[in-house]
Amino acid sequence: MSRTLPFLLLTILPWAATAKPVRLAHRHSGDENPTTTQPAHGQAVGRVVLADGQPAEQVSVMVKGTTIGTSTEADGSFRLRLPAGKQTLAIAYLGYVTQEIEVDVPNRATVTIPAVTLAKSAQQLSEVKVTAGRTINQRPTSVSKMPIRPLDLPQAVVTVNQETLEKQQVLRLSDALVNVPGLYVTSTTGGTQEELGSRGFAYGSNNTFKNGVRFNNGIMPETSSLESMEVLKGSAAILYGNVAAGGVLNLVTKKPKFEQGGSAALRVGSFGFWKPMVDVYGAVGKSDKVAYRLNTSYEQANSYRDEVKSDRFYVNPSLLFKLTPKTDMLVEGDYLRDNRTPDFGIGAVDYVIIPSRSRFLNVPGALNATSQTSTTATLTSRLNDTWQVRAVTGFQHYDNELRSASRPTGSIVQGPAYGNWNRGLQRTETSENYFLAQLDLTGNFHTGFLGHTLLVGADADQYQTNTLAYTNPASPTSASTAVSTYDVINLLDLNREVAQPALRLKGFGDLERNINTQANTRRAGFYAQDLLSFSEKVKALVGLRWSYQETPSDVYYYNTVVNRQPQANGQVLAGTFKQNRRYDNAFSPRLGLIYQPLKTMSVFASYSNSFSPQANTVADLNGQPLPPSVIDQYEVGVKNDLFNGALSANVTAYRIVNSNQIQSVLPTDPRFATASNQNSPQELAGEVTSKGVEVDVQSKPYLGWAVIAGYSYNNTAYTNSNIYTNGSRLRYNPAHTANASLFYTLETGALKGLTAGVTGYYVGDKLAGRNPRLLNPADGKPWATADANKFISIPDYLLFDASLGYTHNRFGLRVKLANLLDELSYNMHDDNSVNPIAPRTFAATFSYKL
């Protein structure tokens, strides 16, 4: 049974016969009945745990015989303002024995109550349906690293819970994005990953996390093991260092439980899709100190894209150790193998999309084989009722081998060759090791009238990346990474016979190793952040981080034209070696002001910044490396819990300015003539501005109904550039997104357990291709002829999904129809990765609870 209880259930507890109607409040709130006056007050703080030592959330803590009370937070802690003098606290939780504790409350001071352990009750209760007890504005998130409610956070946060993920039968992250306005897919380059963006900025591996640890987003993560998906919008640099300005995404996997349980399921769908899934958990033996969980799945499918196939295996084991009543150790493993056909889409000629949904342009034998293995250990110890320490260590290994044709771009020269594409081969091998260590200390205390929720932490991580590229040994440009010709086809007419070049590769085996790039990025950071509570209504979040980053890379060249000395294995380093080194550091401040005129309403304004280091090869006019670009972010918003918490509605407006955007120094610049570096010198003189509005709406279940809705507007454009038109939009970012999901569950009657739902998701117009340029970067002068760069307008689209589910006893069945209107649009990168979205598809999941 869930430990999150609706307030109504508390009235049936044993002590309820002597209590007046209960009015619960939240942490940091003064919870006296406003009609009761007392001459003096103090406060009591404490923590409640269950019999197995786990924190007890949403436990009722009441002053006996009054309406003064509160409920415990996710970590079991509570803080209650109450009249001075002797008081009796009744601590109650459904299924556990109620405890009464006598406290002597000092005037204008705090009394600390020793940790309270609740014992299980022998009383048997009839079946009770438990619904969510907290709104999205009340439940703390792990992505914020602080034990505070989102209502107290001057930043937009969205959490998508497990129930929603299951109702929508989420298969990929893109399926879950329909619940988060302003988070969108920017492209699906190669069809092997989903590249995300928010507020005009791309999420890379730096911005994507699993259980608080970065993961390589070169592979599509598994969603069947997710407990929730957390999105922290806007700046997160103070917590995570070098992250893009749009926000961060954290995937939270399912955790071990001491009660025995689990499920087995089979999902089938269109295009030969099938996927068995198993999830089991429980205590190890009969131990009350060690629990486990194991999620695993296998997936195989064809595709609406001709000749595209996929094959995946996933396993996610975890162990929870109760080392002491105050200390837990959680060890989590994660392994994913993903083999699929690389697919760079349907192609474009002269920035015009070639209409098709299924045409496939890759070569026989193309394969993208990826595996990712990770392990994470998290130690959490409550030092006392004020302080808690959390230490995380993580390791991840990522391997990828890509064998594919190059990205399709046809000739734009008018004549017989118009649309011809020299289809080349590319082959790369990438291996990456990632290490992380992180230590956080959090405390909740007062200094006089001022309340503190303090976070002090440090982290360090390291990427060791090795990338090997292949080329044609017979090519005169074999020292470059250019792909080598396999054949020539015409993108406008695949049946047209085209003359083939004399020099052609027969297959991937003809390619030789060419360039080996070894990077070893090392980062470290120290940060402190404090939520200052001046009163129940006025708060401030202040913080500062210092980050350090090294980005050395070494480049080795194999078998260049000028130096071929094959050894026994046929390969040898050519003796060409290049080193690149960068050392960067940056400060990331944060200031947020929160005003809460009501306990269920928060108005906030904040400033923060993030930083973006430059590439190793970037240098200024004097040949010196450029410092990181610093990006300023401003955000204002309102968060509301309406109708007694039944509905949460949040509105956020933001402005993000990179006023030192990197751009080229043009040859027409007077400084260029006397510069010591005339090889593409750069400077921090451009500006890009992102601005927009986001609306998030979520309800708790009410009479069987549940709603999720949202809207976002964004405009990201050049606002100061020496090449591009000021005001021209940056690519890949939709101007508008909107979403609405409505679910209804029958809670009584013969069809009890029947759930029906519909989801609508709108993505507005986007731009791909390349931004047209005012000047020729090579000479800084207007183009003699028109600039060859052009935009591609990506059509907007509206997706409708419908689902139906039924559970009876241990059995369940869910069916889903996606893209009911069979809308056609594209995810694009430049003009050479044009990937159509999926057509109308069907899926069904059969499940059995163990």
PDB file of N, CA and C in Angstrom, residues 3-31:
ATOM      1  N   ARG A   3       2.491   4.801   0.815  1.00  0.00           N
ATOM      2  CA  ARG A   3       2.616   5.528   2.071  1.00  0.00           C
ATOM      3  C   ARG A   3       2.158   6.956   1.933  1.00  0.00           C
ATOM      4  N   THR A   4       1.659   7.332   0.786  1.00  0.00           N
ATOM      5  CA  THR A   4       1.115   8.679   0.593  1.00  0.00           C
ATOM      6  C   THR A   4      -0.381   8.606   0.760  1.00  0.00           C
ATOM      7  N   LEU A   5      -0.906   9.283   1.781  1.00  0.00           N
ATOM      8  CA  LEU A   5      -2.316   9.128   2.155  1.00  0.00           C
ATOM      9  C   LEU A   5      -3.090  10.413   1.949  1.00  0.00           C
ATOM     10  N   PRO A   6      -4.305  10.313   1.462  1.00  0.00           N
ATOM     11  CA  PRO A   6      -5.169  11.498   1.433  1.00  0.00           C
ATOM     12  C   PRO A   6      -5.573  11.887   2.835  1.00  0.00           C
ATOM     13  N   PHE A   7      -5.874  13.150   3.003  1.00  0.00           N
ATOM     14  CA  PHE A   7      -6.187  13.632   4.338  1.00  0.00           C
ATOM     15  C   PHE A   7      -7.403  12.923   4.933  1.00  0.00           C
ATOM     16  N   LEU A   8      -8.333  12.499   4.078  1.00  0.00           N
ATOM     17  CA  LEU A   8      -9.547  11.879   4.578  1.00  0.00           C
ATOM     18  C   LEU A   8      -9.253  10.636   5.408  1.00  0.00           C
ATOM     19  N   LEU A   9      -8.222   9.876   5.025  1.00  0.00           N
ATOM     20  CA  LEU A   9      -7.938   8.632   5.730  1.00  0.00           C
ATOM     21  C   LEU A   9      -7.501   8.873   7.172  1.00  0.00           C
ATOM     22  N   LEU A  10      -6.906  10.023   7.416  1.00  0.00           N
ATOM     23  CA  LEU A  10      -6.402  10.280   8.763  1.00  0.00           C
ATOM     24  C   LEU A  10      -7.523  10.342   9.786  1.00  0.00           C
ATOM     25  N   THR A  11      -8.719  10.640   9.331  1.00  0.00           N
ATOM     26  CA  THR A  11      -9.817  10.775  10.281  1.00  0.00           C
ATOM     27  C   THR A  11     -10.298   9.429  10.804  1.00  0.00           C
ATOM     28  N   ILE A  12      -9.855   8.316  10.192  1.00  0.00           N
ATOM     29  CA  ILE A  12     -10.300   7.003  10.676  1.00  0.00           C
ATOM     30  C   ILE A  12      -9.287   6.357  11.593  1.00  0.00           C
ATOM     31  N   LEU A  13      -8.202   7.067  11.888  1.00  0.00           N
ATOM     32  CA  LEU A  13      -7.185   6.506  12.772  1.00  0.00           C
ATOM     33  C   LEU A  13      -7.703   6.446  14.216  1.00  0.00           C
ATOM     34  N   PRO A  14      -7.075   5.611  15.059  1.00  0.00           N
ATOM     35  CA  PRO A  14      -7.617   5.363  16.404  1.00  0.00           C
ATOM     36  C   PRO A  14      -7.838   6.603  17.247  1.00  0.00           C
ATOM     37  N   TRP A  15      -6.964   7.597  17.097  1.00  0.00           N
ATOM     38  CA  TRP A  15      -7.094   8.765  17.965  1.00  0.00           C
ATOM     39  C   TRP A  15      -8.110   9.767  17.457  1.00  0.00           C
ATOM     40  N   ALA A  16      -8.692   9.485  16.266  1.00  0.00           N
ATOM     41  CA  ALA A  16      -9.537  10.497  15.637  1.00  0.00           C
ATOM     42  C   ALA A  16     -10.822  10.774  16.410  1.00  0.00           C
ATOM     43  N   ALA A  17     -11.236   9.827  17.259  1.00  0.00           N
ATOM     44  CA  ALA A  17     -12.477  10.020  17.993  1.00  0.00           C
ATOM     45  C   ALA A  17     -12.408  11.213  18.934  1.00  0.00           C
ATOM     46  N   THR A  18     -11.205  11.547  19.395  1.00  0.00           N
ATOM     47  CA  THR A  18     -11.055  12.648  20.349  1.00  0.00           C
ATOM     48  C   THR A  18     -10.564  13.925  19.702  1.00  0.00           C
ATOM     49  N   ALA A  19     -10.293  13.877  18.406  1.00  0.00           N
ATOM     50  CA  ALA A  19      -9.717  15.046  17.743  1.00  0.00           C
ATOM     51  C   ALA A  19     -10.779  15.823  16.998  1.00  0.00           C
ATOM     52  N   LYS A  20     -10.529  17.092  16.853  1.00  0.00           N
ATOM     53  CA  LYS A  20     -11.371  17.933  16.015  1.00  0.00           C
ATOM     54  C   LYS A  20     -10.963  17.724  14.553  1.00  0.00           C
ATOM     55  N   PRO A  21     -11.753  18.241  13.595  1.00  0.00           N
ATOM     56  CA  PRO A  21     -11.383  18.057  12.195  1.00  0.00           C
ATOM     57  C   PRO A  21      -9.946  18.485  11.935  1.00  0.00           C
ATOM     58  N   VAL A  22      -9.210  17.660  11.170  1.00  0.00           N
ATOM     59  CA  VAL A  22      -7.790  17.864  10.965  1.00  0.00           C
ATOM     60  C   VAL A  22      -7.539  18.877   9.846  1.00  0.00           C
ATOM     61  N   ARG A  23      -6.607  19.773  10.079  1.00  0.00           N
ATOM     62  CA  ARG A  23      -6.155  20.666   9.020  1.00  0.00           C
ATOM     63  C   ARG A  23      -4.647  20.526   8.913  1.00  0.00           C
ATOM     64  N   LEU A  24      -4.186  19.926   7.836  1.00  0.00           N
ATOM     65  CA  LEU A  24      -2.763  19.687   7.673  1.00  0.00           C
ATOM     66  C   LEU A  24      -2.109  20.896   7.036  1.00  0.00           C
ATOM     67  N   ALA A  25      -0.824  21.024   7.282  1.00  0.00           N
ATOM     68  CA  ALA A  25      -0.059  22.116   6.693  1.00  0.00           C
ATOM     69  C   ALA A  25       1.253  21.571   6.181  1.00  0.00           C
ATOM     70  N   HIS A  26       2.019  22.430   5.548  1.00  0.00           N
ATOM     71  CA  HIS A  26       3.278  22.010   4.965  1.00  0.00           C
ATOM     72  C   HIS A  26       4.434  22.529   5.803  1.00  0.00           C
ATOM     73  N   ARG A  27       5.570  21.938   5.543  1.00  0.00           N
ATOM     74  CA  ARG A  27       6.778  22.343   6.243  1.00  0.00           C
ATOM     75  C   ARG A  27       7.037  23.827   6.060  1.00  0.00           C
ATOM     76  N   HIS A  28       7.641  24.407   7.070  1.00  0.00           N
ATOM     77  CA  HIS A  28       7.947  25.839   7.114  1.00  0.00           C
ATOM     78  C   HIS A  28       6.690  26.691   7.298  1.00  0.00           C
ATOM     79  N   SER A  29       5.527  26.087   7.513  1.00  0.00           N
ATOM     80  CA  SER A  29       4.302  26.882   7.649  1.00  0.00           C
ATOM     81  C   SER A  29       3.933  27.014   9.118  1.00  0.00           C
ATOM     82  N   GLY A  30       3.381  28.120   9.494  1.00  0.00           N
ATOM     83  CA  GLY A  30       2.801  28.250  10.812  1.00  0.00           C
ATOM     84  C   GLY A  30       1.391  27.737  10.751  1.00  0.00           C
ATOM     85  N   ASP A  31       1.040  26.759  11.583  1.00  0.00           N
ATOM     86  CA  ASP A  31      -0.182  26.010  11.353  1.00  0.00           C
ATOM     87  C   ASP A  31      -1.214  26.188  12.461  1.00  0.00           C
TER      88      ASP A  31
END
